[in-house]
């Protein structure tokens, strides 16, 4: 059973670059490389020595083949993008980077390195087991910062911590650039103050804990500034910001407007360990397409599909261009 998973959802800095020019090779059909935490984990944690893994039902109830280690009921954002980019169905989704079969296959679609509990700093969540920190993937962090007695909260105030994380992220993105990455998509941190697991603990007078959301907004503001600087610094690079914070926040405050009926309760029953994960073997809700949250910290496939779709070929969510436009950019 996963421990402390709530510390890592939606710090969800999921990074993806859609084209590599390493060794002078330009891909006509770009490969996708994914970096992030449990929001994008396709099952890497199954192959790591960690408590944080969900290779049991009801996870994967809407994923062909059942549980795969994904922290939701079906596809993640990365899964949808892989599928739509290759114009094929389930077969176009690559195996987790750590899957043994990857040693036998050539890299034609890219890799998904995302790992539950991974963050930007290298030491994120090391106390509960292994993960693939971002430095090792080429590392989220606010919920860890908010834990009582957190060392980082003693070292940094909110503004300093947001700046620290953005600078660390910038260094990793430059490393990826040096390895050949040229096109990047970087997601904002989502409104952590709206997670059911957080609300059950802080019990705010408002629908979400807007104090926590304010801390997240510090990071998101700094992120936009940093990506603009990197674009001017790294010749030939393109940085797309996925401005998911406002969309998710609005869905939670106005679920019916967005086609959802429940933006507060998890679709599955939680276990007794306080992790926020689904209790193994339980039957989840039937109306999964109308629920925002799958467990107490992770969204449903329906939310992932909405975000993935708007960013893939829509307008506004991904700026200054969507994924289709980014892939076709020379």
Short mmCIF file of C-alpha atoms in Angstrom, two decimals:
data_model
loop_
_atom_site.label_atom_id
_atom_site.label_comp_id
_atom_site.label_asym_id
_atom_site.label_seq_id
_atom_site.Cartn_x
_atom_site.Cartn_y
_atom_site.Cartn_z
CA UNK A 1 0.00 0.00 0.00
CA UNK A 2 1.41 3.40 -0.96
CA UNK A 3 2.49 5.71 1.84
CA UNK A 4 2.24 9.52 1.86
CA UNK A 5 1.26 9.76 -1.76
CA UNK A 6 -0.59 12.99 -0.94
CA UNK A 7 2.75 14.74 -0.64
CA UNK A 8 3.40 14.60 -4.33
CA UNK A 9 0.33 14.93 -6.51
CA UNK A 10 0.09 17.86 -8.81
CA UNK A 11 3.31 19.34 -7.84
CA UNK A 12 2.94 17.70 -11.15
CA UNK A 13 5.70 19.38 -13.00
CA UNK A 14 5.46 17.15 -15.96
CA UNK A 15 8.03 17.91 -18.58
CA UNK A 16 7.93 16.80 -22.12
CA UNK A 17 10.01 17.60 -25.12
CA UNK A 18 8.69 16.51 -28.45
CA UNK A 19 11.75 16.65 -30.61
CA UNK A 20 15.41 15.81 -30.22
CA UNK A 21 18.19 17.07 -32.45
CA UNK A 22 20.99 15.16 -30.74
CA UNK A 23 23.82 14.10 -33.03
CA UNK A 24 22.36 16.19 -35.83
CA UNK A 25 19.35 13.89 -36.31
CA UNK A 26 15.97 15.52 -36.79
CA UNK A 27 12.94 13.29 -36.34
CA UNK A 28 10.15 13.62 -38.88
CA UNK A 29 7.74 11.96 -36.46
CA UNK A 30 8.95 13.32 -33.11
CA UNK A 31 9.36 11.12 -30.08
CA UNK A 32 7.92 12.21 -26.75
CA UNK A 33 9.94 12.17 -23.53
CA UNK A 34 8.08 12.61 -20.26
CA UNK A 35 9.47 13.65 -16.88
CA UNK A 36 7.38 14.07 -13.75
CA UNK A 37 5.74 12.50 -10.71
CA UNK A 38 2.73 10.31 -9.95
CA UNK A 39 0.50 12.42 -12.20
CA UNK A 40 2.34 11.01 -15.20
CA UNK A 41 3.84 7.78 -13.78
CA UNK A 42 2.99 4.94 -16.21
CA UNK A 43 4.21 2.29 -13.78
CA UNK A 44 7.89 3.04 -13.18
CA UNK A 45 7.41 2.77 -9.41
CA UNK A 46 6.44 -0.87 -9.78
CA UNK A 47 10.08 -1.57 -10.54
CA UNK A 48 11.45 0.48 -7.63
CA UNK A 49 11.94 -0.29 -3.96
CA UNK A 50 9.18 1.99 -2.67
CA UNK A 51 5.87 1.89 -0.82
CA UNK A 52 4.45 4.29 -3.38
CA UNK A 53 3.00 2.01 -6.03
CA UNK A 54 -0.57 1.27 -7.10
CA UNK A 55 -0.42 -1.97 -9.05
CA UNK A 56 -3.76 -3.15 -7.65
CA UNK A 57 -7.46 -2.65 -8.33
CA UNK A 58 -9.41 -0.45 -8.53
CA UNK A 59 -6.56 1.47 -10.16
CA UNK A 60 -6.58 0.94 -13.90
CA UNK A 61 -10.24 -0.09 -14.03
CA UNK A 62 -10.62 1.87 -17.29
CA UNK A 63 -7.20 0.99 -18.68
CA UNK A 64 -6.99 -1.97 -21.02
CA UNK A 65 -5.33 -4.78 -19.11
CA UNK A 66 -6.18 -3.37 -15.68
CA UNK A 67 -3.73 -1.95 -13.11
CA UNK A 68 -0.43 -0.80 -14.58
CA UNK A 69 0.90 1.35 -11.77
CA UNK A 70 -0.85 4.51 -13.01
CA UNK A 71 -2.29 6.59 -10.15
CA UNK A 72 -5.72 6.91 -11.75
CA UNK A 73 -8.53 4.88 -13.29
CA UNK A 74 -7.29 5.06 -16.87
CA UNK A 75 -5.07 7.16 -19.12
CA UNK A 76 -2.83 10.04 -18.01
CA UNK A 77 -2.20 13.22 -19.98
CA UNK A 78 0.99 11.72 -21.38
CA UNK A 79 -0.89 8.60 -22.53
CA UNK A 80 -3.39 10.69 -24.50
CA UNK A 81 -0.62 12.67 -26.14
CA UNK A 82 1.28 9.54 -27.10
CA UNK A 83 -1.87 8.06 -28.60
CA UNK A 84 -2.94 11.16 -30.50
CA UNK A 85 0.58 11.94 -31.72
CA UNK A 86 0.92 8.50 -33.25
CA UNK A 87 -2.67 8.46 -34.54
CA UNK A 88 -3.11 5.00 -33.13
CA UNK A 89 -4.83 3.60 -30.09
CA UNK A 90 -3.51 1.82 -27.03
CA UNK A 91 -0.59 0.28 -28.91
CA UNK A 92 1.15 3.64 -29.34
CA UNK A 93 1.67 4.12 -25.58
CA UNK A 94 5.23 3.08 -24.64
CA UNK A 95 6.10 0.97 -21.65
CA UNK A 96 7.44 2.61 -18.47
CA UNK A 97 11.11 3.50 -18.81
CA UNK A 98 12.06 0.93 -16.14
CA UNK A 99 10.10 -1.92 -17.70
CA UNK A 100 12.46 -4.83 -18.48
CA UNK A 101 11.12 -5.14 -22.04
CA UNK A 102 12.48 -1.69 -22.87
CA UNK A 103 15.95 -3.21 -22.92
CA UNK A 104 14.85 -5.31 -25.89
CA UNK A 105 13.17 -2.53 -27.89
CA UNK A 106 14.67 0.35 -29.84
CA UNK A 107 13.62 3.85 -28.85
CA UNK A 108 11.14 4.91 -31.51
CA UNK A 109 8.42 6.65 -29.47
CA UNK A 110 10.41 8.16 -26.64
CA UNK A 111 10.35 7.25 -22.96
CA UNK A 112 8.22 8.07 -19.93
CA UNK A 113 10.49 8.53 -16.90
CA UNK A 114 7.76 9.87 -14.55
CA UNK A 115 7.86 8.40 -11.05
CA UNK A 116 5.46 8.77 -8.12
CA UNK A 117 7.00 11.00 -5.38
CA UNK A 118 9.68 12.36 -7.70
CA UNK A 119 10.33 16.07 -7.40
CA UNK A 120 12.69 18.80 -8.53
CA UNK A 121 15.21 18.57 -5.63
CA UNK A 122 17.08 15.30 -5.57
CA UNK A 123 16.11 14.44 -1.97
CA UNK A 124 12.33 14.67 -2.49
CA UNK A 125 10.58 11.95 -0.43
CA UNK A 126 13.66 9.77 -0.05
CA UNK A 127 12.34 8.59 3.33
CA UNK A 128 9.57 6.45 1.82
CA UNK A 129 11.50 4.67 -0.87
CA UNK A 130 13.10 5.03 -4.25
CA UNK A 131 11.92 7.23 -7.08
CA UNK A 132 13.40 8.62 -10.27
CA UNK A 133 14.36 12.18 -9.28
CA UNK A 134 14.54 14.62 -12.13
CA UNK A 135 18.31 14.86 -11.94
CA UNK A 136 18.49 11.13 -12.40
CA UNK A 137 15.83 11.18 -15.11
CA UNK A 138 18.23 13.45 -17.33
CA UNK A 139 12.84 16.05 -9.47
CA UNK A 140 6.98 17.69 -6.47
CA UNK A 141 7.59 19.62 -3.82
CA UNK A 142 5.05 22.05 -2.42
CA UNK A 143 3.12 19.45 -0.49
CA UNK A 144 6.40 18.28 0.98
CA UNK A 145 7.17 21.91 1.87
CA UNK A 146 3.83 22.20 3.68
CA UNK A 147 4.34 19.16 5.89
CA UNK A 148 4.68 20.02 9.62
CA UNK A 149 8.33 20.31 10.58
CA UNK A 150 9.52 20.32 6.98
CA UNK A 151 13.18 21.28 6.69
CA UNK A 152 12.54 23.26 3.53
CA UNK A 153 9.89 25.42 5.23
CA UNK A 154 12.46 26.28 7.88
CA UNK A 155 15.01 27.27 5.29
CA UNK A 156 12.79 29.21 2.88
CA UNK A 157 9.77 31.44 3.02
CA UNK A 158 7.14 31.01 0.30
CA UNK A 159 8.74 33.44 -2.14
CA UNK A 160 12.21 32.03 -1.61
CA UNK A 161 11.04 28.46 -2.01
CA UNK A 162 9.20 29.23 -5.22
CA UNK A 163 12.29 30.91 -6.62
CA UNK A 164 14.51 28.04 -5.49
CA UNK A 165 12.36 25.44 -7.23
CA UNK A 166 12.11 27.42 -10.44
CA UNK A 167 15.88 27.89 -10.55
CA UNK A 168 16.43 24.17 -9.97
CA UNK A 169 13.96 23.38 -12.72
CA UNK A 170 15.69 25.80 -15.05
CA UNK A 171 18.99 24.03 -14.49
CA UNK A 172 17.44 20.67 -15.38
CA UNK A 173 15.81 22.08 -18.51
CA UNK A 174 19.18 23.41 -19.62
CA UNK A 175 20.62 19.93 -19.07
CA UNK A 176 17.94 18.52 -21.35
CA UNK A 177 18.73 21.18 -23.94
CA UNK A 178 22.40 20.20 -23.82
CA UNK A 179 21.33 16.60 -24.46
CA UNK A 180 19.49 17.62 -27.61
CA UNK A 181 16.02 18.71 -26.49
CA UNK A 182 14.64 21.70 -28.38
CA UNK A 183 10.89 21.71 -27.80
CA UNK A 184 9.53 21.70 -24.25
CA UNK A 185 6.11 21.68 -22.59
CA UNK A 186 6.10 22.55 -18.90
CA UNK A 187 2.99 22.38 -16.72
CA UNK A 188 2.16 24.79 -13.93
CA UNK A 189 1.66 23.40 -10.46
CA UNK A 190 -2.06 22.81 -9.98
CA UNK A 191 -4.17 24.20 -7.08
CA UNK A 192 -2.99 21.94 -4.28
CA UNK A 193 -5.30 23.67 -1.87
CA UNK A 194 -8.27 22.01 -3.60
CA UNK A 195 -7.21 18.40 -3.09
CA UNK A 196 -9.69 16.40 -0.97
CA UNK A 197 -6.84 15.07 1.14
CA UNK A 198 -5.65 18.60 1.89
CA UNK A 199 -9.15 19.92 2.59
CA UNK A 200 -9.82 17.11 5.06
CA UNK A 201 -6.74 18.21 6.98
CA UNK A 202 -6.91 22.01 6.81
CA UNK A 203 -10.74 22.40 6.82
CA UNK A 204 -10.80 25.90 5.32
CA UNK A 205 -13.89 28.12 5.39
CA UNK A 206 -13.74 28.41 1.60
CA UNK A 207 -14.20 25.72 -1.05
CA UNK A 208 -10.41 25.42 -1.41
CA UNK A 209 -7.57 26.35 0.90
CA UNK A 210 -6.58 29.53 -0.88
CA UNK A 211 -3.60 30.13 1.40
CA UNK A 212 -1.98 27.01 -0.01
CA UNK A 213 -3.04 27.96 -3.51
CA UNK A 214 -1.35 31.32 -2.99
CA UNK A 215 1.94 29.58 -2.27
CA UNK A 216 1.59 27.60 -5.48
CA UNK A 217 0.87 30.77 -7.43
CA UNK A 218 4.28 32.12 -6.42
CA UNK A 219 5.91 29.25 -8.24
CA UNK A 220 3.68 29.55 -11.30
CA UNK A 221 4.46 33.27 -11.66
CA UNK A 222 8.19 32.63 -11.41
CA UNK A 223 7.87 29.75 -13.86
CA UNK A 224 6.61 31.97 -16.66
CA UNK A 225 9.49 34.38 -16.14
CA UNK A 226 12.05 31.58 -16.10
CA UNK A 227 10.79 29.95 -19.29
CA UNK A 228 10.91 33.26 -21.14
CA UNK A 229 14.52 33.72 -20.04
CA UNK A 230 15.44 30.22 -21.14
CA UNK A 231 13.88 30.80 -24.54
CA UNK A 232 16.10 33.84 -25.11
CA UNK A 233 19.16 32.09 -23.70
CA UNK A 234 18.96 28.72 -25.45
CA UNK A 235 19.28 29.13 -29.20
CA UNK A 236 16.66 27.26 -31.21
CA UNK A 237 14.55 26.31 -28.18
CA UNK A 238 10.78 26.60 -27.86
CA UNK A 239 9.08 26.58 -24.46
CA UNK A 240 5.35 26.05 -24.09
CA UNK A 241 3.67 26.70 -20.74
CA UNK A 242 0.63 24.59 -19.90
CA UNK A 243 -1.44 27.02 -17.78
CA UNK A 244 -3.44 24.31 -16.07
CA UNK A 245 -3.82 26.01 -12.68
CA UNK A 246 -6.71 28.30 -13.65
CA UNK A 247 -8.59 25.60 -15.56
CA UNK A 248 -8.43 23.08 -12.71
CA UNK A 249 -9.34 25.75 -10.16
CA UNK A 250 -12.36 26.79 -12.21
CA UNK A 251 -13.49 23.19 -12.72
CA UNK A 252 -13.46 22.65 -8.97
CA UNK A 253 -15.43 25.85 -8.26
CA UNK A 254 -17.80 25.42 -11.21
CA UNK A 255 -17.95 21.69 -11.94
CA UNK A 256 -21.39 21.66 -13.58
CA UNK A 257 -20.29 24.29 -16.09
CA UNK A 258 -17.51 21.94 -17.17
CA UNK A 259 -19.62 18.79 -17.26
CA UNK A 260 -18.65 17.38 -13.85
CA UNK A 261 -21.03 16.67 -10.99
CA UNK A 262 -18.59 16.05 -8.11
CA UNK A 263 -15.46 18.09 -7.47
CA UNK A 264 -14.96 17.17 -3.81
CA UNK A 265 -15.34 13.44 -3.18
CA UNK A 266 -12.93 10.78 -4.37
CA UNK A 267 -14.34 8.16 -6.71
CA UNK A 268 -12.81 5.32 -4.70
CA UNK A 269 -12.76 4.54 -0.98
CA UNK A 270 -9.50 5.37 0.78
CA UNK A 271 -7.39 2.93 2.72
CA UNK A 272 -6.70 3.24 6.42
CA UNK A 273 -3.06 4.30 6.19
CA UNK A 274 -3.81 7.97 5.50
CA UNK A 275 -2.06 7.98 2.14
CA UNK A 276 -5.05 9.14 0.14
CA UNK A 277 -4.88 6.11 -2.14
CA UNK A 278 -7.75 3.80 -3.01
CA UNK A 279 -8.36 0.87 -0.70
CA UNK A 280 -7.22 -2.26 -2.55
CA UNK A 281 -9.94 -4.35 -4.11
CA UNK A 282 -12.79 -1.91 -3.52
CA UNK A 283 -15.46 -1.06 -6.08
CA UNK A 284 -15.15 2.57 -7.24
CA UNK A 285 -17.97 4.92 -8.21
CA UNK A 286 -19.85 4.24 -11.43
CA UNK A 287 -19.85 7.89 -12.58
CA UNK A 288 -16.13 8.21 -13.11
CA UNK A 289 -16.52 10.56 -16.08
CA UNK A 290 -18.33 13.08 -13.88
CA UNK A 291 -15.86 13.00 -10.97
CA UNK A 292 -12.89 15.34 -10.73
CA UNK A 293 -10.93 13.21 -8.27
CA UNK A 294 -10.17 9.52 -8.58
CA UNK A 295 -8.58 9.10 -5.16
CA UNK A 296 -8.04 11.79 -2.53
CA UNK A 297 -5.04 13.22 -4.35
CA UNK A 298 -5.19 12.20 -8.02
CA UNK A 299 -7.65 13.22 -10.76
CA UNK A 300 -9.76 10.94 -12.88
CA UNK A 301 -8.98 10.06 -16.47
CA UNK A 302 -11.79 12.46 -17.45
CA UNK A 303 -9.84 15.43 -16.04
CA UNK A 304 -6.65 14.26 -17.69
CA UNK A 305 -8.40 13.92 -21.04
CA UNK A 306 -9.87 17.43 -20.76
CA UNK A 307 -6.47 18.97 -20.04
CA UNK A 308 -4.71 16.84 -22.64
CA UNK A 309 -7.24 17.73 -25.34
CA UNK A 310 -7.19 21.50 -24.77
CA UNK A 311 -3.41 21.52 -24.76
CA UNK A 312 -3.03 19.18 -27.73
CA UNK A 313 -5.04 21.06 -30.36
CA UNK A 314 -6.96 23.75 -28.51
CA UNK A 315 -6.34 27.41 -27.72
CA UNK A 316 -5.36 29.16 -24.51
CA UNK A 317 -4.34 26.36 -22.17
CA UNK A 318 -0.95 25.82 -23.74
CA UNK A 319 0.78 29.05 -24.69
CA UNK A 320 2.11 30.39 -26.99
CA UNK A 321 1.06 27.35 -29.05
CA UNK A 322 -0.57 23.96 -28.69
CA UNK A 323 1.11 20.58 -29.08
CA UNK A 324 0.16 20.08 -32.72
CA UNK A 325 1.59 23.48 -33.60
CA UNK A 326 4.70 22.81 -31.54
CA UNK A 327 5.34 19.48 -33.24
CA UNK A 328 5.08 21.10 -36.66
CA UNK A 329 7.31 24.04 -35.79
CA UNK A 330 10.68 24.19 -37.55
#
